[in-house]
Short mmCIF file of C-alpha atoms in Angstrom, two decimals:
data_model
loop_
_atom_site.label_atom_id
_atom_site.label_comp_id
_atom_site.label_asym_id
_atom_site.label_seq_id
_atom_site.Cartn_x
_atom_site.Cartn_y
_atom_site.Cartn_z
CA MET A 14 -11.63 -17.48 -17.36
CA LYS A 15 -9.99 -14.29 -18.55
CA VAL A 16 -6.71 -13.23 -17.00
CA VAL A 17 -3.94 -10.67 -17.47
CA ARG A 18 -0.44 -12.06 -17.04
CA CYS A 19 2.91 -10.31 -16.95
CA ALA A 20 4.71 -12.73 -19.26
CA GLU A 21 8.04 -10.94 -18.87
CA PRO A 22 9.20 -7.43 -17.95
CA GLY A 23 7.44 -4.91 -20.18
CA ARG A 24 4.84 -7.34 -21.56
CA LEU A 25 1.31 -7.84 -20.20
CA VAL A 26 -0.95 -10.35 -21.96
CA PHE A 27 -4.76 -10.61 -21.86
CA GLU A 28 -5.64 -14.28 -22.33
CA GLU A 29 -7.79 -17.18 -21.13
CA GLN A 30 -6.89 -20.03 -18.81
CA GLN A 31 -8.65 -22.78 -16.91
CA ALA A 32 -10.80 -21.53 -14.04
CA PRO A 33 -9.63 -22.59 -10.53
CA GLY A 34 -12.62 -24.86 -9.84
CA THR A 35 -13.76 -26.14 -6.45
CA PRO A 36 -11.77 -24.70 -3.51
CA PRO A 37 -9.76 -27.16 -1.41
CA GLU A 38 -10.35 -27.46 2.32
CA GLY A 39 -9.79 -24.16 4.08
CA TRP A 40 -10.00 -22.12 0.90
CA ALA A 41 -12.61 -20.05 -0.94
CA LEU A 42 -13.24 -19.27 -4.60
CA ILE A 43 -13.66 -15.53 -5.26
CA ASN A 44 -15.34 -13.77 -8.14
CA VAL A 45 -13.05 -10.76 -8.49
CA ALA A 46 -14.72 -7.36 -8.77
CA TYR A 47 -11.92 -4.77 -8.68
CA VAL A 48 -8.15 -4.81 -8.36
CA GLY A 49 -6.09 -1.79 -7.36
CA ILE A 50 -2.78 -1.08 -9.10
CA CYS A 51 0.12 0.00 -6.91
CA GLY A 52 3.83 0.72 -7.13
CA THR A 53 4.65 -2.97 -6.69
CA ASP A 54 2.69 -3.78 -9.85
CA TYR A 55 4.53 -1.12 -11.85
CA HIS A 56 7.83 -2.51 -10.55
CA ILE A 57 6.80 -6.01 -11.66
CA PHE A 58 5.86 -4.69 -15.10
CA GLU A 59 9.17 -2.84 -15.37
CA GLY A 60 11.25 -5.80 -14.16
CA ARG A 61 12.37 -4.04 -10.96
CA HIS A 62 10.91 -6.35 -8.32
CA PRO A 63 13.58 -8.39 -6.50
CA TYR A 64 11.41 -11.31 -5.30
CA LEU A 65 9.46 -12.26 -8.42
CA ALA A 66 9.61 -15.00 -11.05
CA TYR A 67 7.90 -14.54 -14.42
CA PRO A 68 5.33 -15.15 -15.72
CA ARG A 69 3.14 -13.72 -12.97
CA VAL A 70 -0.49 -12.67 -12.60
CA MET A 71 -0.34 -9.42 -10.63
CA GLY A 72 -2.97 -8.00 -8.30
CA HIS A 73 -3.02 -7.92 -4.48
CA GLU A 74 -5.52 -5.10 -3.79
CA VAL A 75 -8.70 -7.13 -4.24
CA SER A 76 -12.45 -6.87 -3.82
CA GLY A 77 -15.03 -9.43 -4.89
CA THR A 78 -17.74 -11.85 -3.83
CA ILE A 79 -17.57 -15.43 -2.60
CA ALA A 80 -18.39 -17.95 -5.34
CA ALA A 81 -17.73 -21.06 -3.22
CA ILE A 82 -16.26 -21.73 0.21
CA ASN A 83 -14.86 -24.85 1.86
CA ALA A 84 -14.14 -23.77 5.42
CA PRO A 85 -15.98 -23.48 8.76
CA VAL A 86 -16.04 -19.66 8.81
CA ASP A 87 -18.81 -17.12 9.28
CA LEU A 88 -18.97 -16.22 5.58
CA SER A 89 -21.41 -17.23 2.88
CA VAL A 90 -21.64 -17.57 -0.89
CA GLY A 91 -22.48 -14.26 -2.53
CA GLU A 92 -21.08 -12.18 0.33
CA GLN A 93 -19.00 -9.14 -0.63
CA ILE A 94 -15.45 -9.37 0.68
CA LEU A 95 -12.00 -7.93 0.34
CA VAL A 96 -8.79 -9.93 0.52
CA ASN A 97 -5.90 -9.71 2.93
CA PRO A 98 -3.21 -10.73 0.40
CA TYR A 99 -0.53 -11.71 2.92
CA LEU A 100 -0.47 -15.51 3.21
CA ALA A 101 1.30 -16.39 6.45
CA CYS A 102 2.49 -19.76 7.75
CA GLY A 103 0.86 -19.39 11.18
CA ASN A 104 3.74 -21.18 12.92
CA CYS A 105 6.87 -19.02 12.80
CA ALA A 106 8.07 -16.68 15.56
CA ALA A 107 6.32 -13.66 14.01
CA CYS A 108 3.02 -15.49 13.52
CA ARG A 109 3.10 -16.79 17.10
CA GLN A 110 3.45 -13.18 18.27
CA GLY A 111 0.38 -12.14 16.29
CA LYS A 112 2.42 -10.52 13.52
CA PRO A 113 1.54 -12.49 10.37
CA ASN A 114 2.28 -9.33 8.36
CA CYS A 115 5.99 -10.09 8.79
CA CYS A 116 5.79 -13.90 8.69
CA MET A 117 9.17 -15.49 8.09
CA SER A 118 7.84 -17.35 5.04
CA ILE A 119 5.15 -14.91 3.90
CA GLU A 120 3.71 -15.15 0.42
CA VAL A 121 1.92 -12.17 -1.10
CA LEU A 122 -0.73 -12.67 -3.76
CA GLY A 123 0.39 -11.16 -7.04
CA VAL A 124 4.05 -11.31 -6.03
CA HIS A 125 5.15 -14.71 -4.68
CA ARG A 126 2.14 -16.45 -6.25
CA ASP A 127 -0.44 -15.47 -8.86
CA GLY A 128 -2.77 -12.66 -7.88
CA ALA A 129 -6.20 -11.35 -8.77
CA MET A 130 -5.97 -9.85 -12.24
CA SER A 131 -8.28 -12.66 -13.29
CA GLU A 132 -11.99 -13.32 -13.14
CA GLN A 133 -11.63 -15.80 -10.28
CA ILE A 134 -9.02 -16.59 -7.64
CA LEU A 135 -8.59 -19.09 -4.82
CA VAL A 136 -7.82 -17.54 -1.42
CA PRO A 137 -7.47 -19.05 2.08
CA ALA A 138 -10.79 -18.42 3.82
CA GLN A 139 -8.99 -16.89 6.81
CA ASN A 140 -7.70 -14.13 4.51
CA LEU A 141 -11.19 -12.92 3.58
CA ILE A 142 -12.62 -9.85 5.29
CA PRO A 143 -16.32 -8.92 5.03
CA ALA A 144 -16.81 -5.66 3.12
CA ALA A 145 -20.46 -4.87 3.81
CA GLY A 146 -21.15 -1.16 3.55
CA LEU A 147 -18.33 -0.54 1.08
CA SER A 148 -18.61 -0.25 -2.68
CA PRO A 149 -16.46 -2.73 -4.67
CA VAL A 150 -14.09 0.11 -5.56
CA GLU A 151 -13.80 1.22 -1.93
CA ALA A 152 -13.13 -2.36 -0.86
CA ALA A 153 -10.28 -2.61 -3.40
CA THR A 154 -8.53 0.40 -1.79
CA VAL A 155 -8.48 -0.99 1.75
CA GLU A 156 -5.19 -2.87 1.41
CA PHE A 157 -3.08 0.07 0.30
CA LEU A 158 -4.64 2.31 2.93
CA ALA A 159 -3.97 -0.32 5.59
CA ILE A 160 -0.23 0.05 4.92
CA GLY A 161 -0.43 3.65 6.13
CA ALA A 162 -2.77 2.82 8.99
CA HIS A 163 -0.31 0.18 10.18
CA ALA A 164 2.61 2.62 9.99
CA VAL A 165 0.75 5.17 12.08
CA ARG A 166 -0.10 2.53 14.68
CA ARG A 167 3.54 1.41 14.74
CA SER A 168 4.66 4.99 15.46
CA MET A 169 2.78 5.00 18.80
CA ALA A 170 2.26 8.75 18.29
CA GLY A 171 -0.57 10.44 20.15
CA PRO A 172 -2.86 13.42 19.49
CA GLY A 173 -1.15 16.75 18.88
CA ILE A 174 2.15 15.23 17.81
CA ARG A 175 3.87 16.98 14.88
CA ALA A 176 4.23 14.50 12.03
CA LEU A 177 6.05 14.71 8.71
CA VAL A 178 5.14 12.29 5.91
CA ILE A 179 7.77 12.18 3.18
CA GLY A 180 6.34 11.01 -0.15
CA ALA A 181 2.98 12.06 -1.60
CA GLY A 182 2.29 8.87 -3.51
CA PRO A 183 -0.63 6.61 -2.57
CA ILE A 184 1.15 5.05 0.44
CA GLY A 185 2.31 8.42 1.72
CA LEU A 186 -1.13 9.95 1.29
CA GLY A 187 -2.70 6.98 3.06
CA THR A 188 -0.22 7.37 5.91
CA ALA A 189 -1.00 11.08 6.14
CA LEU A 190 -4.76 10.46 6.18
CA PHE A 191 -4.52 7.98 9.02
CA ALA A 192 -2.08 10.19 10.91
CA ARG A 193 -4.71 12.91 10.71
CA ILE A 194 -7.42 10.48 11.88
CA ALA A 195 -5.12 9.76 14.87
CA GLN A 196 -5.16 13.55 15.51
CA LEU A 197 -1.54 14.15 14.59
CA ASN A 198 -0.60 17.53 13.10
CA VAL A 199 0.47 16.41 9.63
CA THR A 200 2.76 17.95 7.01
CA ILE A 201 3.55 16.21 3.70
CA MET A 202 6.86 16.67 1.86
CA ASP A 203 7.68 15.73 -1.73
CA VAL A 204 9.55 16.99 -4.80
CA ASP A 205 6.55 16.65 -7.12
CA ALA A 206 4.67 19.95 -7.31
CA GLU A 207 1.57 18.32 -8.81
CA ARG A 208 1.24 15.79 -6.01
CA LEU A 209 1.88 18.42 -3.38
CA ALA A 210 -0.88 20.54 -4.91
CA PHE A 211 -3.21 17.53 -4.73
CA ALA A 212 -2.32 16.92 -1.08
CA ALA A 213 -2.93 20.56 -0.23
CA ARG A 214 -5.99 21.39 -2.32
CA GLN A 215 -7.83 18.08 -2.43
CA LEU A 216 -6.90 16.70 0.99
CA GLY A 217 -6.17 19.83 3.00
CA PHE A 218 -2.63 19.07 4.20
CA LEU A 219 0.21 21.45 4.92
CA VAL A 220 3.03 20.72 2.48
CA ILE A 221 6.75 21.28 1.97
CA ASP A 222 8.37 21.29 -1.47
CA ARG A 223 11.57 19.27 -1.04
CA SER A 224 12.99 20.71 -4.28
CA LYS A 225 13.10 24.28 -3.02
CA GLY A 226 15.53 25.88 -0.58
CA SER A 227 17.20 24.33 2.43
CA ILE A 228 14.92 21.65 3.81
CA VAL A 229 16.65 21.60 7.20
CA GLU A 230 16.03 25.35 7.50
CA THR A 231 12.42 25.01 6.31
CA ILE A 232 11.74 22.27 8.86
CA ALA A 233 13.37 24.34 11.59
CA GLU A 234 11.08 27.24 10.68
CA ARG A 235 7.99 25.00 10.68
CA THR A 236 8.83 23.42 14.05
CA ALA A 237 10.42 26.30 16.01
CA GLY A 238 13.79 24.63 15.56
CA ALA A 239 12.77 21.34 17.17
CA GLY A 240 12.12 19.05 14.21
CA PHE A 241 9.16 16.71 13.78
CA ASP A 242 8.16 14.38 16.59
CA VAL A 243 7.50 11.56 14.14
CA VAL A 244 8.72 11.21 10.55
CA PHE A 245 7.28 8.66 8.11
CA ASP A 246 9.30 7.98 4.97
CA ALA A 247 7.17 6.54 2.16
CA THR A 248 9.39 7.46 -0.78
CA GLY A 249 11.12 4.19 -1.62
CA ASN A 250 14.27 6.29 -2.09
CA SER A 251 17.36 5.45 -0.03
CA ARG A 252 18.77 9.00 -0.15
CA SER A 253 15.48 10.38 1.16
CA MET A 254 15.38 7.77 3.91
CA GLN A 255 18.90 8.63 5.05
CA ALA A 256 18.29 12.38 4.93
CA ALA A 257 15.11 11.99 7.01
CA PHE A 258 17.07 11.23 10.19
CA ALA A 259 17.95 14.93 10.35
CA TYR A 260 14.28 15.94 10.43
CA VAL A 261 13.42 14.04 13.64
CA ALA A 262 13.12 15.92 16.92
CA HIS A 263 15.04 14.89 20.02
CA GLY A 264 13.10 12.02 21.57
CA GLY A 265 11.29 11.51 18.28
CA VAL A 266 10.45 8.57 16.06
CA MET A 267 11.41 7.63 12.51
CA VAL A 268 9.13 5.12 10.74
CA MET A 269 10.34 3.52 7.51
CA VAL A 270 7.18 2.70 5.60
CA SER A 271 8.88 2.00 2.29
CA VAL A 272 11.57 -0.57 1.61
CA VAL A 273 14.58 -0.37 -0.71
CA PRO A 274 17.20 -2.97 -1.67
CA ASP A 275 20.01 -0.67 -0.49
CA ASP A 276 21.82 -0.35 2.81
CA ILE A 277 20.65 2.60 4.92
CA THR A 278 23.31 4.42 6.95
CA PHE A 279 23.07 7.17 9.55
CA SER A 280 25.22 9.09 12.01
CA ASP A 281 25.32 7.16 15.25
CA PRO A 282 26.23 10.23 17.37
CA GLU A 283 23.23 12.11 15.97
CA PHE A 284 20.98 9.08 16.48
CA HIS A 285 22.01 8.70 20.12
CA LYS A 286 22.06 12.43 20.83
CA ARG A 287 18.39 12.60 19.85
CA GLU A 288 17.53 9.27 21.50
CA MET A 289 15.57 8.50 18.37
CA MET A 290 13.42 5.45 17.91
CA LEU A 291 13.75 3.79 14.48
CA ILE A 292 10.79 1.62 13.45
CA GLY A 293 10.22 -0.59 10.43
CA SER A 294 6.65 -1.01 9.19
CA ARG A 295 5.71 -3.90 6.92
CA ASN A 296 2.35 -4.69 5.34
CA ALA A 297 -0.64 -4.59 7.72
CA THR A 298 -2.64 -6.76 10.11
CA ARG A 299 -6.33 -7.62 10.21
CA SER A 300 -6.93 -4.92 12.83
CA ASP A 301 -5.46 -2.34 10.44
CA PHE A 302 -7.82 -3.55 7.70
CA GLN A 303 -10.74 -3.19 10.10
CA HIS A 304 -9.64 0.32 11.05
CA VAL A 305 -9.55 1.32 7.38
CA ILE A 306 -12.98 -0.19 6.71
CA ALA A 307 -14.49 1.66 9.66
CA SER A 308 -12.86 4.92 8.54
CA ILE A 309 -14.24 4.60 5.00
CA ARG A 310 -17.71 3.80 6.33
CA ALA A 311 -17.50 6.90 8.54
CA GLY A 312 -16.68 9.09 5.54
CA LYS A 313 -13.18 9.95 6.77
CA ILE A 314 -11.37 8.80 3.61
CA PRO A 315 -12.17 10.56 0.27
CA ILE A 316 -11.93 7.50 -1.97
CA ASP A 317 -13.52 9.38 -4.87
CA ARG A 318 -10.56 11.77 -4.90
CA LEU A 319 -7.88 9.12 -4.41
CA VAL A 320 -9.10 6.88 -7.26
CA THR A 321 -8.11 8.95 -10.29
CA HIS A 322 -7.81 6.31 -13.04
CA ARG A 323 -9.88 3.30 -14.09
CA THR A 324 -9.60 0.58 -16.69
CA THR A 325 -10.99 -2.86 -17.51
CA LEU A 326 -9.20 -6.19 -17.41
CA ARG A 327 -9.13 -6.29 -21.22
CA ASP A 328 -7.66 -2.80 -21.53
CA SER A 329 -5.30 -3.02 -18.55
CA PRO A 330 -2.22 -4.22 -20.52
CA ARG A 331 -2.35 -1.04 -22.60
CA ASP A 332 -3.25 1.30 -19.75
CA ILE A 333 -0.75 -0.02 -17.18
CA ALA A 334 2.03 0.39 -19.75
CA ILE A 335 0.94 4.02 -20.23
CA TRP A 336 0.60 4.76 -16.50
CA ALA A 337 4.03 3.30 -15.79
CA GLN A 338 5.47 6.14 -17.88
CA GLN A 339 2.88 8.92 -17.67
CA LYS A 340 2.02 9.60 -14.03
CA SER A 341 0.64 13.12 -14.34
CA GLY A 342 -2.64 13.26 -12.41
CA LEU A 343 -2.29 9.63 -11.31
CA ILE A 344 -2.86 8.78 -7.64
CA LYS A 345 -4.63 5.40 -7.59
CA ALA A 346 -5.78 3.29 -10.53
CA VAL A 347 -8.25 0.40 -10.33
CA VAL A 348 -9.12 -2.40 -12.74
CA ASP A 349 -12.79 -3.28 -13.22
CA VAL A 350 -12.44 -7.05 -13.52
CA ALA A 351 -16.09 -8.07 -13.27
CA GLY A 352 -17.16 -5.63 -15.98
CA ALA A 353 -14.43 -6.51 -18.46
CA GLY A 354 -16.63 -8.90 -20.48
#
């Protein structure tokens, strides 16, 4: 089968390797249709991912069809599916609490083990989710959108709450979309004028340009001096994450959607004075995936606007290298694996 492998930082290779063959017990063989490209993949390509050994086949945002299955599940050969790429142990403290998204020994397809930038892939049958009613492209966007859906659910924010999403990349936009579905009053902040224009004109959000003026003053003006009831940081920038504490209203919530390798510090007196709640949000659960699927089916997510770039498996080494450097106009890119030839 054909596969694209990141042989080392900065080098993607289109090549052939042995197909996976018959799935072992509990697993399924998937004919891959589309793979979404996200920030993690660019970090792998650039050599900036802390948990990865090369060579590695990337790809964790996956849609496809079942080629063979060896498990007693309510799925059949030929059925269209999407993949939950978080492989959990099922036995640790997190898994026993119904939180496999933060399993103590989690493995993510395309990161800890080879992913789906290949014509076929073996996946545990329990990680397959039916995708009836979605196009293959739509199904390949569910995972990244589920990150935002999970963050919104973690915030416990209710209708009418004032929410600030910091970061207008794909994860931030997904968070904002699901915050709006939850009937929060959403504002997006970023330093990138092009992405802010996209969020405002294409998605209809109120925006704040972080690069202009005093942000504390701007937020005070937008919130009658109170601050935002819930703040989501999806920047992957430690300075932004630390600054965001000052944007949270008294009694409010700060949700860290992104993760950085740095230490995050904050003023303890300010934290206690506001009685803030600080929440980490990691990956997503099956219920978040289902929420995203239902929202796409209901026409609440404009996938056609979010997917701005496309390529084939054969051309992806060239195109990913370009997109890693040239991000103008780029929101979400997908790889057409089944049509690569």
